């Protein structure tokens, strides 16, 4: 499906010819939560404010239009999310050889990356390392890993808030329906362990020992970054870390997934005596029977932002340590008070206790929530401050300006 938006203004972008435009690549069949659709909507508005016309194309269904855009001199650049679209290839003219379509047609691709580039789910973008793919990471550590994979153009950028997804004026906390909202994907950690086969070699035993050792430390200590700890463990064991090696990628993926799910499981159990509403992509209510928890139906990202706008407190057990996460920024945008796990970016940009709160462990969070429910915390002031800071510092306009600036620099 093709969506045309906004108009082009010559006064806004100096180096563009008349009729110039850019393309945002989406893929609706895998965007079941509508994350990319939401990001595309925000960036469409932001680029429009800079005078850039955007076309939104599904790179699976609209491949003919994309091929035409590649050949069109008026198409200035492409934007995609988490590498989806970066894998497009084209016949090179040499029998049996395919090359990146962006390299062949010399079209910049600004790839907004949120997730770990060496995780198994990111396999599709492993070989997208050419000079025309501009990898824009919202996580400093992930940017470094991308460079280690051979990506030639990597930058760290701020993520965005979602002003187009909320009313112009957010609802006061006093009239919101949900006291505490926990939007989180829940999965039994055992699913990750079950991926390990019975060891048949010394290497199998060694990798299982690394997994057990790192997760034993990281699950209970929220200040431990499981990614960093895995690399340290390999270094300590004198194990070469080849990020393109399937075993290393499996180890990193398994550690990250297990720690994420185990921490969330422990968090939910610690909050079982509090009036917490949980939005999850799986029905796990049977695992927490007899608690005060309320489980509500899973919803898309735009619907989740609406729910955040009707919640007083939004809990964010973030899996990233050195980068942004859309749930926290969505909660800020919706005017909720944010209680988050340790995160370098949030702790650097938001004043603890004034703009948001960071909890040290699940028991600490439960204590903070008890204080909030008893009226000891000024949640409205915290929510208002957090919303103001987030909108000022992480506007979609800022990211759009960075992309346009880089594109203009390439065009000189």
Tab-separated table of C-alpha atoms in Angstrom:
chain	number	residue	atom	x	y	z
A	1	UNK	CA	0.000	0.000	0.000
A	2	UNK	CA	1.317	3.441	-0.923
A	3	UNK	CA	0.647	6.548	1.113
A	4	UNK	CA	1.550	10.010	-0.122
A	5	UNK	CA	1.983	12.700	2.479
A	6	UNK	CA	2.809	16.388	2.756
A	7	UNK	CA	4.284	18.709	0.151
A	8	UNK	CA	7.789	19.730	-0.808
A	9	UNK	CA	9.087	23.202	-0.084
A	10	UNK	CA	12.203	24.473	-1.835
A	11	UNK	CA	12.818	27.011	0.919
A	12	UNK	CA	13.131	24.335	3.600
A	13	UNK	CA	15.752	22.062	2.053
A	14	UNK	CA	18.277	24.005	0.064
A	15	UNK	CA	19.864	21.359	-2.128
A	16	UNK	CA	16.705	19.645	-3.430
A	17	UNK	CA	15.380	19.876	-6.988
A	18	UNK	CA	11.733	20.625	-7.629
A	19	UNK	CA	9.621	17.494	-7.222
A	20	UNK	CA	12.091	15.832	-4.861
A	21	UNK	CA	10.834	13.312	-2.312
A	22	UNK	CA	11.990	10.535	0.013
A	23	UNK	CA	10.615	7.072	0.781
A	24	UNK	CA	9.943	5.371	4.120
A	25	UNK	CA	10.118	1.584	3.850
A	26	UNK	CA	7.662	-0.422	5.940
A	27	UNK	CA	6.622	-4.060	6.061
A	28	UNK	CA	3.105	-4.542	7.328
A	29	UNK	CA	3.173	-8.346	7.513
A	30	UNK	CA	5.709	-8.316	10.373
A	31	UNK	CA	4.692	-5.037	12.031
A	32	UNK	CA	1.951	-6.664	14.112
A	33	UNK	CA	2.375	-4.213	17.003
A	34	UNK	CA	2.391	-1.259	14.548
A	35	UNK	CA	5.627	0.105	15.984
A	36	UNK	CA	7.067	0.985	12.591
A	37	UNK	CA	3.762	2.415	11.411
A	38	UNK	CA	3.763	4.729	14.434
A	39	UNK	CA	7.372	5.817	13.898
A	40	UNK	CA	6.630	6.415	10.210
A	41	UNK	CA	3.644	8.621	11.064
A	42	UNK	CA	5.714	10.749	13.441
A	43	UNK	CA	8.608	11.117	11.015
A	44	UNK	CA	6.243	11.929	8.164
A	45	UNK	CA	4.993	14.948	10.098
A	46	UNK	CA	8.529	15.913	11.113
A	47	UNK	CA	9.893	15.744	7.571
A	48	UNK	CA	6.875	17.693	6.378
A	49	UNK	CA	7.836	20.532	8.723
A	50	UNK	CA	11.200	20.601	6.925
A	51	UNK	CA	9.509	20.658	3.545
A	52	UNK	CA	10.313	17.078	2.575
A	53	UNK	CA	7.621	15.025	0.838
A	54	UNK	CA	7.506	11.378	1.929
A	55	UNK	CA	6.080	8.264	0.341
A	56	UNK	CA	5.417	5.276	2.592
A	57	UNK	CA	5.937	1.999	0.713
A	58	UNK	CA	5.651	-1.598	1.878
A	59	UNK	CA	8.898	-3.061	0.544
A	60	UNK	CA	7.355	-6.505	0.025
A	61	UNK	CA	4.055	-5.520	-1.602
A	62	UNK	CA	5.166	-2.310	-3.330
A	63	UNK	CA	8.395	-3.579	-4.832
A	64	UNK	CA	7.591	-2.198	-8.287
A	65	UNK	CA	7.102	1.330	-6.931
A	66	UNK	CA	10.312	0.985	-4.925
A	67	UNK	CA	12.205	-0.124	-8.020
A	68	UNK	CA	10.872	2.932	-9.846
A	69	UNK	CA	11.871	5.194	-6.944
A	70	UNK	CA	15.400	3.760	-7.017
A	71	UNK	CA	15.713	4.846	-10.635
A	72	UNK	CA	14.006	8.207	-10.115
A	73	UNK	CA	16.441	11.123	-9.796
A	74	UNK	CA	13.809	12.985	-7.769
A	75	UNK	CA	13.921	10.310	-5.050
A	76	UNK	CA	16.585	11.643	-2.713
A	77	UNK	CA	16.855	9.010	0.026
A	78	UNK	CA	15.130	6.142	1.849
A	79	UNK	CA	14.334	5.548	5.529
A	80	UNK	CA	13.765	2.154	7.178
A	81	UNK	CA	13.519	0.663	10.671
A	82	UNK	CA	15.680	-2.029	12.306
A	83	UNK	CA	17.236	-3.010	9.013
A	84	UNK	CA	13.962	-4.109	7.420
A	85	UNK	CA	14.414	-3.029	3.819
A	86	UNK	CA	18.195	-2.772	3.977
A	87	UNK	CA	18.437	-6.294	2.573
A	88	UNK	CA	17.003	-5.300	-0.837
A	89	UNK	CA	19.324	-6.459	-3.604
A	90	UNK	CA	19.503	-6.006	-7.374
A	91	UNK	CA	21.125	-7.754	-10.308
A	92	UNK	CA	24.638	-6.380	-10.696
A	93	UNK	CA	25.145	-7.079	-14.381
A	94	UNK	CA	27.516	-9.924	-13.522
A	95	UNK	CA	25.897	-13.375	-13.848
A	96	UNK	CA	25.080	-14.864	-10.464
A	97	UNK	CA	25.975	-11.736	-8.497
A	98	UNK	CA	23.500	-9.632	-6.539
A	99	UNK	CA	24.389	-6.306	-4.936
A	100	UNK	CA	22.648	-3.919	-2.574
A	101	UNK	CA	20.028	-1.927	-4.465
A	102	UNK	CA	21.026	1.179	-2.510
A	103	UNK	CA	24.681	0.798	-3.466
A	104	UNK	CA	23.826	0.115	-7.113
A	105	UNK	CA	21.575	3.163	-7.482
A	106	UNK	CA	23.587	5.266	-5.008
A	107	UNK	CA	20.556	6.039	-2.848
A	108	UNK	CA	21.209	6.775	0.839
A	109	UNK	CA	19.274	4.551	3.243
A	110	UNK	CA	18.864	6.002	6.733
A	111	UNK	CA	18.209	2.944	8.891
A	112	UNK	CA	16.818	3.754	12.349
A	113	UNK	CA	18.052	0.870	14.518
A	114	UNK	CA	16.674	0.171	18.002
A	115	UNK	CA	17.675	-3.458	18.578
A	116	UNK	CA	20.891	-5.412	19.066
A	117	UNK	CA	22.426	-5.942	15.597
A	118	UNK	CA	24.002	-9.294	16.531
A	119	UNK	CA	20.799	-10.804	17.936
A	120	UNK	CA	19.537	-13.713	15.868
A	121	UNK	CA	16.358	-11.807	14.983
A	122	UNK	CA	18.509	-9.209	13.203
A	123	UNK	CA	20.030	-11.686	10.745
A	124	UNK	CA	18.397	-9.898	7.807
A	125	UNK	CA	20.665	-6.838	8.143
A	126	UNK	CA	24.002	-8.601	8.737
A	127	UNK	CA	25.334	-8.028	5.253
A	128	UNK	CA	23.971	-4.502	4.828
A	129	UNK	CA	27.341	-2.871	5.428
A	130	UNK	CA	27.799	-0.678	2.349
A	131	UNK	CA	28.513	3.038	2.400
A	132	UNK	CA	24.970	4.028	1.367
A	133	UNK	CA	23.338	2.395	4.385
A	134	UNK	CA	23.487	4.980	7.156
A	135	UNK	CA	22.839	3.017	10.357
A	136	UNK	CA	21.336	5.374	12.944
A	137	UNK	CA	21.408	3.620	16.314
A	138	UNK	CA	19.486	4.799	19.343
A	139	UNK	CA	21.795	2.695	21.544
A	140	UNK	CA	25.509	3.457	21.927
A	141	UNK	CA	26.552	-0.144	22.591
A	142	UNK	CA	24.613	-1.460	19.620
A	143	UNK	CA	26.257	1.135	17.381
A	144	UNK	CA	29.679	-0.194	18.388
A	145	UNK	CA	28.625	-3.776	17.638
A	146	UNK	CA	27.432	-2.680	14.208
A	147	UNK	CA	30.852	-1.197	13.512
A	148	UNK	CA	32.412	-4.486	14.596
A	149	UNK	CA	30.188	-6.247	12.051
A	150	UNK	CA	31.742	-4.080	9.351
A	151	UNK	CA	29.079	-1.412	8.850
A	152	UNK	CA	30.807	1.522	7.165
A	153	UNK	CA	28.529	4.354	8.273
A	154	UNK	CA	27.187	4.277	11.839
A	155	UNK	CA	25.857	7.098	13.998
A	156	UNK	CA	24.133	7.315	17.361
A	157	UNK	CA	20.972	9.401	17.359
A	158	UNK	CA	18.185	10.260	19.806
A	159	UNK	CA	14.939	8.361	19.576
A	160	UNK	CA	11.603	10.161	19.402
A	161	UNK	CA	8.462	10.958	21.326
A	162	UNK	CA	5.042	10.406	19.738
A	163	UNK	CA	3.093	13.684	19.733
A	164	UNK	CA	0.899	12.613	16.800
A	165	UNK	CA	-0.371	9.648	18.845
A	166	UNK	CA	-1.715	11.624	21.819
A	167	UNK	CA	-4.171	14.510	22.293
A	168	UNK	CA	-2.778	18.036	22.201
A	169	UNK	CA	-3.304	18.234	25.970
A	170	UNK	CA	-2.817	15.126	28.077
A	171	UNK	CA	-5.323	14.133	30.747
A	172	UNK	CA	-4.567	15.102	34.403
A	173	UNK	CA	-3.512	12.119	36.494
A	174	UNK	CA	-6.376	12.622	38.950
A	175	UNK	CA	-8.973	11.539	36.382
A	176	UNK	CA	-7.054	8.639	34.813
A	177	UNK	CA	-8.461	5.122	35.060
A	178	UNK	CA	-5.356	3.003	35.704
A	179	UNK	CA	-3.213	3.454	38.804
A	180	UNK	CA	-0.202	1.475	37.596
A	181	UNK	CA	0.370	0.163	34.066
A	182	UNK	CA	2.987	-2.426	33.153
A	183	UNK	CA	3.198	-2.857	29.363
A	184	UNK	CA	5.570	-5.752	28.842
A	185	UNK	CA	6.042	-8.906	26.832
A	186	UNK	CA	6.011	-11.930	29.145
A	187	UNK	CA	7.434	-15.331	28.305
A	188	UNK	CA	8.504	-18.282	30.427
A	189	UNK	CA	12.336	-18.066	30.706
A	190	UNK	CA	12.442	-21.856	30.394
A	191	UNK	CA	11.696	-21.428	26.679
A	192	UNK	CA	15.200	-20.007	26.228
A	193	UNK	CA	16.872	-22.789	28.220
A	194	UNK	CA	15.021	-25.369	26.141
A	195	UNK	CA	16.862	-24.093	23.057
A	196	UNK	CA	20.093	-25.586	24.396
A	197	UNK	CA	20.617	-29.176	23.283
A	198	UNK	CA	22.391	-31.725	25.426
A	199	UNK	CA	26.115	-30.988	25.056
A	200	UNK	CA	27.949	-33.295	22.655
A	201	UNK	CA	31.279	-31.455	22.581
A	202	UNK	CA	33.569	-29.441	24.817
A	203	UNK	CA	32.485	-26.318	22.946
A	204	UNK	CA	28.832	-27.023	23.759
A	205	UNK	CA	29.683	-27.411	27.437
A	206	UNK	CA	31.771	-24.254	27.427
A	207	UNK	CA	29.012	-22.114	25.907
A	208	UNK	CA	26.415	-23.516	28.299
A	209	UNK	CA	28.707	-22.686	31.212
A	210	UNK	CA	29.110	-19.120	29.907
A	211	UNK	CA	25.342	-18.806	29.630
A	212	UNK	CA	24.749	-20.106	33.155
A	213	UNK	CA	27.484	-17.951	34.672
A	214	UNK	CA	26.361	-14.692	33.071
A	215	UNK	CA	22.647	-15.168	33.693
A	216	UNK	CA	23.289	-16.132	37.327
A	217	UNK	CA	24.825	-12.691	37.853
A	218	UNK	CA	22.596	-10.599	35.603
A	219	UNK	CA	19.083	-11.744	36.519
A	220	UNK	CA	19.199	-10.503	40.103
A	221	UNK	CA	21.334	-7.386	39.586
A	222	UNK	CA	19.648	-4.796	37.371
A	223	UNK	CA	22.859	-2.769	37.179
A	224	UNK	CA	24.532	-5.596	35.239
A	225	UNK	CA	24.295	-5.236	31.466
A	226	UNK	CA	23.984	-8.833	30.178
A	227	UNK	CA	25.479	-7.888	26.800
A	228	UNK	CA	28.593	-6.358	28.344
A	229	UNK	CA	28.834	-9.183	30.872
A	230	UNK	CA	28.739	-11.791	28.095
A	231	UNK	CA	31.598	-10.098	26.267
A	232	UNK	CA	33.566	-9.822	29.521
A	233	UNK	CA	32.988	-13.528	30.205
A	234	UNK	CA	34.314	-14.444	26.758
A	235	UNK	CA	37.303	-12.188	27.281
A	236	UNK	CA	37.987	-13.704	30.694
A	237	UNK	CA	37.808	-17.192	29.186
A	238	UNK	CA	40.116	-16.206	26.316
A	239	UNK	CA	37.352	-16.974	23.808
A	240	UNK	CA	37.538	-15.097	20.523
A	241	UNK	CA	34.367	-13.104	19.887
A	242	UNK	CA	33.508	-13.260	16.204
A	243	UNK	CA	30.148	-11.505	15.974
A	244	UNK	CA	29.414	-13.274	12.688
A	245	UNK	CA	29.926	-16.698	14.244
A	246	UNK	CA	26.546	-18.443	14.757
A	247	UNK	CA	27.577	-19.842	18.154
A	248	UNK	CA	28.532	-16.402	19.477
A	249	UNK	CA	25.301	-14.913	18.126
A	250	UNK	CA	23.307	-17.724	19.730
A	251	UNK	CA	25.045	-17.179	23.074
A	252	UNK	CA	24.414	-13.427	23.056
A	253	UNK	CA	20.795	-13.885	21.948
A	254	UNK	CA	20.116	-16.543	24.576
A	255	UNK	CA	21.631	-14.471	27.391
A	256	UNK	CA	19.737	-11.322	26.406
A	257	UNK	CA	16.425	-13.155	26.035
A	258	UNK	CA	16.715	-15.202	29.212
A	259	UNK	CA	17.752	-12.251	31.386
A	260	UNK	CA	14.942	-10.127	29.955
A	261	UNK	CA	12.240	-12.724	30.587
A	262	UNK	CA	13.562	-13.861	33.979
A	263	UNK	CA	13.792	-10.294	35.256
A	264	UNK	CA	10.264	-9.571	34.098
A	265	UNK	CA	8.960	-12.727	35.738
A	266	UNK	CA	10.607	-11.757	39.022
A	267	UNK	CA	9.276	-8.203	38.703
A	268	UNK	CA	5.675	-9.307	38.208
A	269	UNK	CA	5.876	-11.644	41.198
A	270	UNK	CA	7.253	-8.838	43.392
A	271	UNK	CA	4.311	-6.619	42.391
A	272	UNK	CA	1.618	-9.273	42.833
A	273	UNK	CA	0.189	-7.556	45.917
A	274	UNK	CA	-0.282	-4.201	44.175
A	275	UNK	CA	-3.041	-2.958	41.814
A	276	UNK	CA	-0.952	-3.284	38.660
A	277	UNK	CA	-2.578	-3.590	35.232
A	278	UNK	CA	-0.459	-5.676	32.867
A	279	UNK	CA	-0.646	-5.440	29.090
A	280	UNK	CA	1.183	-8.418	27.598
A	281	UNK	CA	1.340	-10.223	24.288
A	282	UNK	CA	0.672	-13.566	26.019
A	283	UNK	CA	-1.965	-14.749	28.461
A	284	UNK	CA	0.107	-15.695	31.504
A	285	UNK	CA	-2.523	-14.941	34.156
A	286	UNK	CA	-2.505	-18.602	35.283
A	287	UNK	CA	1.099	-18.181	36.442
A	288	UNK	CA	0.095	-15.393	38.837
A	289	UNK	CA	-3.220	-16.645	40.224
A	290	UNK	CA	-4.272	-15.269	43.600
A	291	UNK	CA	-2.584	-11.910	43.038
A	292	UNK	CA	-4.008	-8.389	42.781
A	293	UNK	CA	-2.707	-8.111	39.238
A	294	UNK	CA	-5.099	-7.372	36.387
A	295	UNK	CA	-4.287	-8.689	32.921
A	296	UNK	CA	-5.836	-6.867	29.970
A	297	UNK	CA	-5.932	-7.702	26.302
A	298	UNK	CA	-2.844	-7.078	24.221
A	299	UNK	CA	-3.043	-3.996	22.020
A	300	UNK	CA	-1.133	-2.339	19.199
A	301	UNK	CA	1.441	0.354	19.946
A	302	UNK	CA	-0.950	3.245	19.112
A	303	UNK	CA	-3.600	1.646	21.348
A	304	UNK	CA	-1.002	1.147	24.068
A	305	UNK	CA	-0.098	4.836	23.945
A	306	UNK	CA	-3.807	5.609	24.413
A	307	UNK	CA	-3.812	3.350	27.487
A	308	UNK	CA	-0.704	5.080	28.817
A	309	UNK	CA	-2.589	8.349	28.459
A	310	UNK	CA	-5.196	6.940	30.859
A	311	UNK	CA	-2.610	5.671	33.391
A	312	UNK	CA	-1.052	7.477	36.335
A	313	UNK	CA	2.162	5.446	36.488
A	314	UNK	CA	3.819	3.524	33.645
A	315	UNK	CA	6.433	0.930	34.602
A	316	UNK	CA	9.306	0.386	32.178
A	317	UNK	CA	11.532	-2.679	32.820
A	318	UNK	CA	13.838	-1.627	29.999
A	319	UNK	CA	16.097	-4.203	28.286
A	320	UNK	CA	18.503	-1.510	27.009
A	321	UNK	CA	21.221	0.057	29.164
A	322	UNK	CA	22.858	2.543	26.826
A	323	UNK	CA	19.966	3.433	24.565
A	324	UNK	CA	16.390	4.576	24.233
A	325	UNK	CA	13.271	2.449	24.428
A	326	UNK	CA	9.992	3.393	22.797
A	327	UNK	CA	7.846	2.415	25.786
A	328	UNK	CA	9.491	4.910	28.125
A	329	UNK	CA	9.332	7.737	25.582
A	330	UNK	CA	5.724	6.837	24.773
A	331	UNK	CA	4.883	6.987	28.482
A	332	UNK	CA	6.499	10.401	28.794
A	333	UNK	CA	4.606	11.594	25.708
A	334	UNK	CA	1.333	10.400	27.220
A	335	UNK	CA	1.969	12.416	30.380
A	336	UNK	CA	2.347	9.471	32.779
A	337	UNK	CA	4.791	9.241	35.683
A	338	UNK	CA	7.620	6.938	34.577
A	339	UNK	CA	9.232	4.384	36.899
A	340	UNK	CA	12.022	2.659	34.961
A	341	UNK	CA	14.797	0.111	35.343
A	342	UNK	CA	18.391	1.421	35.239
A	343	UNK	CA	19.123	3.092	31.909
A	344	UNK	CA	22.058	5.360	31.139
A	345	UNK	CA	20.207	7.569	28.650
A	346	UNK	CA	17.202	8.204	30.881
A	347	UNK	CA	19.334	8.790	33.972
A	348	UNK	CA	21.453	11.294	32.028
A	349	UNK	CA	18.566	13.263	30.539
A	350	UNK	CA	15.947	13.160	33.301
A	351	UNK	CA	16.298	14.394	36.885
A	352	UNK	CA	15.719	11.511	39.272
A	353	UNK	CA	12.799	12.160	41.607
A	354	UNK	CA	11.705	15.240	39.704
A	355	UNK	CA	11.159	13.994	36.124
A	356	UNK	CA	11.022	10.214	36.696
A	357	UNK	CA	12.177	7.479	39.076
A	358	UNK	CA	14.637	4.629	38.562
A	359	UNK	CA	14.250	1.505	40.705
A	360	UNK	CA	17.176	-0.641	41.826
A	361	UNK	CA	15.366	-3.975	42.108
A	362	UNK	CA	11.776	-5.297	42.121
A	363	UNK	CA	11.452	-4.902	45.879
A	364	UNK	CA	12.621	-1.297	45.631
A	365	UNK	CA	10.008	-0.679	42.943
A	366	UNK	CA	7.274	-2.181	45.122
A	367	UNK	CA	8.305	0.202	47.918
A	368	UNK	CA	8.239	3.193	45.556
A	369	UNK	CA	4.779	2.219	44.348
A	370	UNK	CA	3.529	1.906	47.927
A	371	UNK	CA	4.753	5.468	48.522
A	372	UNK	CA	3.043	6.663	45.354
A	373	UNK	CA	-0.269	4.992	46.192
A	374	UNK	CA	-0.238	6.498	49.694
A	375	UNK	CA	0.200	10.002	48.274
A	376	UNK	CA	3.794	10.521	49.418
A	377	UNK	CA	4.981	11.318	45.872
A	378	UNK	CA	3.820	14.242	43.727
A	379	UNK	CA	3.090	12.164	40.658
A	380	UNK	CA	1.444	14.981	38.706
A	381	UNK	CA	4.506	17.220	39.003
A	382	UNK	CA	6.770	14.327	38.038
A	383	UNK	CA	4.623	13.429	35.031
A	384	UNK	CA	4.440	17.040	33.833
A	385	UNK	CA	8.199	17.534	34.164
A	386	UNK	CA	8.975	14.264	32.402
A	387	UNK	CA	6.603	15.036	29.544
A	388	UNK	CA	8.078	18.505	29.079
A	389	UNK	CA	11.695	17.300	29.045
A	390	UNK	CA	10.931	14.398	26.699
A	391	UNK	CA	9.082	16.540	24.180
A	392	UNK	CA	11.765	19.230	24.247
A	393	UNK	CA	14.758	16.915	23.862
A	394	UNK	CA	13.384	14.040	21.819
A	395	UNK	CA	11.034	15.617	19.318
A	396	UNK	CA	10.657	13.769	15.994
A	397	UNK	CA	11.715	17.054	14.384
A	398	UNK	CA	15.179	16.632	15.894
A	399	UNK	CA	15.719	13.212	14.334
A	400	UNK	CA	14.345	14.379	10.985
A	401	UNK	CA	16.730	17.346	11.080
A	402	UNK	CA	19.688	15.026	11.706
A	403	UNK	CA	18.743	12.892	8.706
A	404	UNK	CA	18.238	15.883	6.413
A	405	UNK	CA	21.525	17.388	7.586
A	406	UNK	CA	23.417	14.172	6.811
A	407	UNK	CA	21.719	13.865	3.450
A	408	UNK	CA	22.579	17.446	2.498
A	409	UNK	CA	26.185	16.844	3.560
A	410	UNK	CA	26.343	13.825	1.225
A	411	UNK	CA	24.893	15.882	-1.628
A	412	UNK	CA	27.580	18.574	-1.424
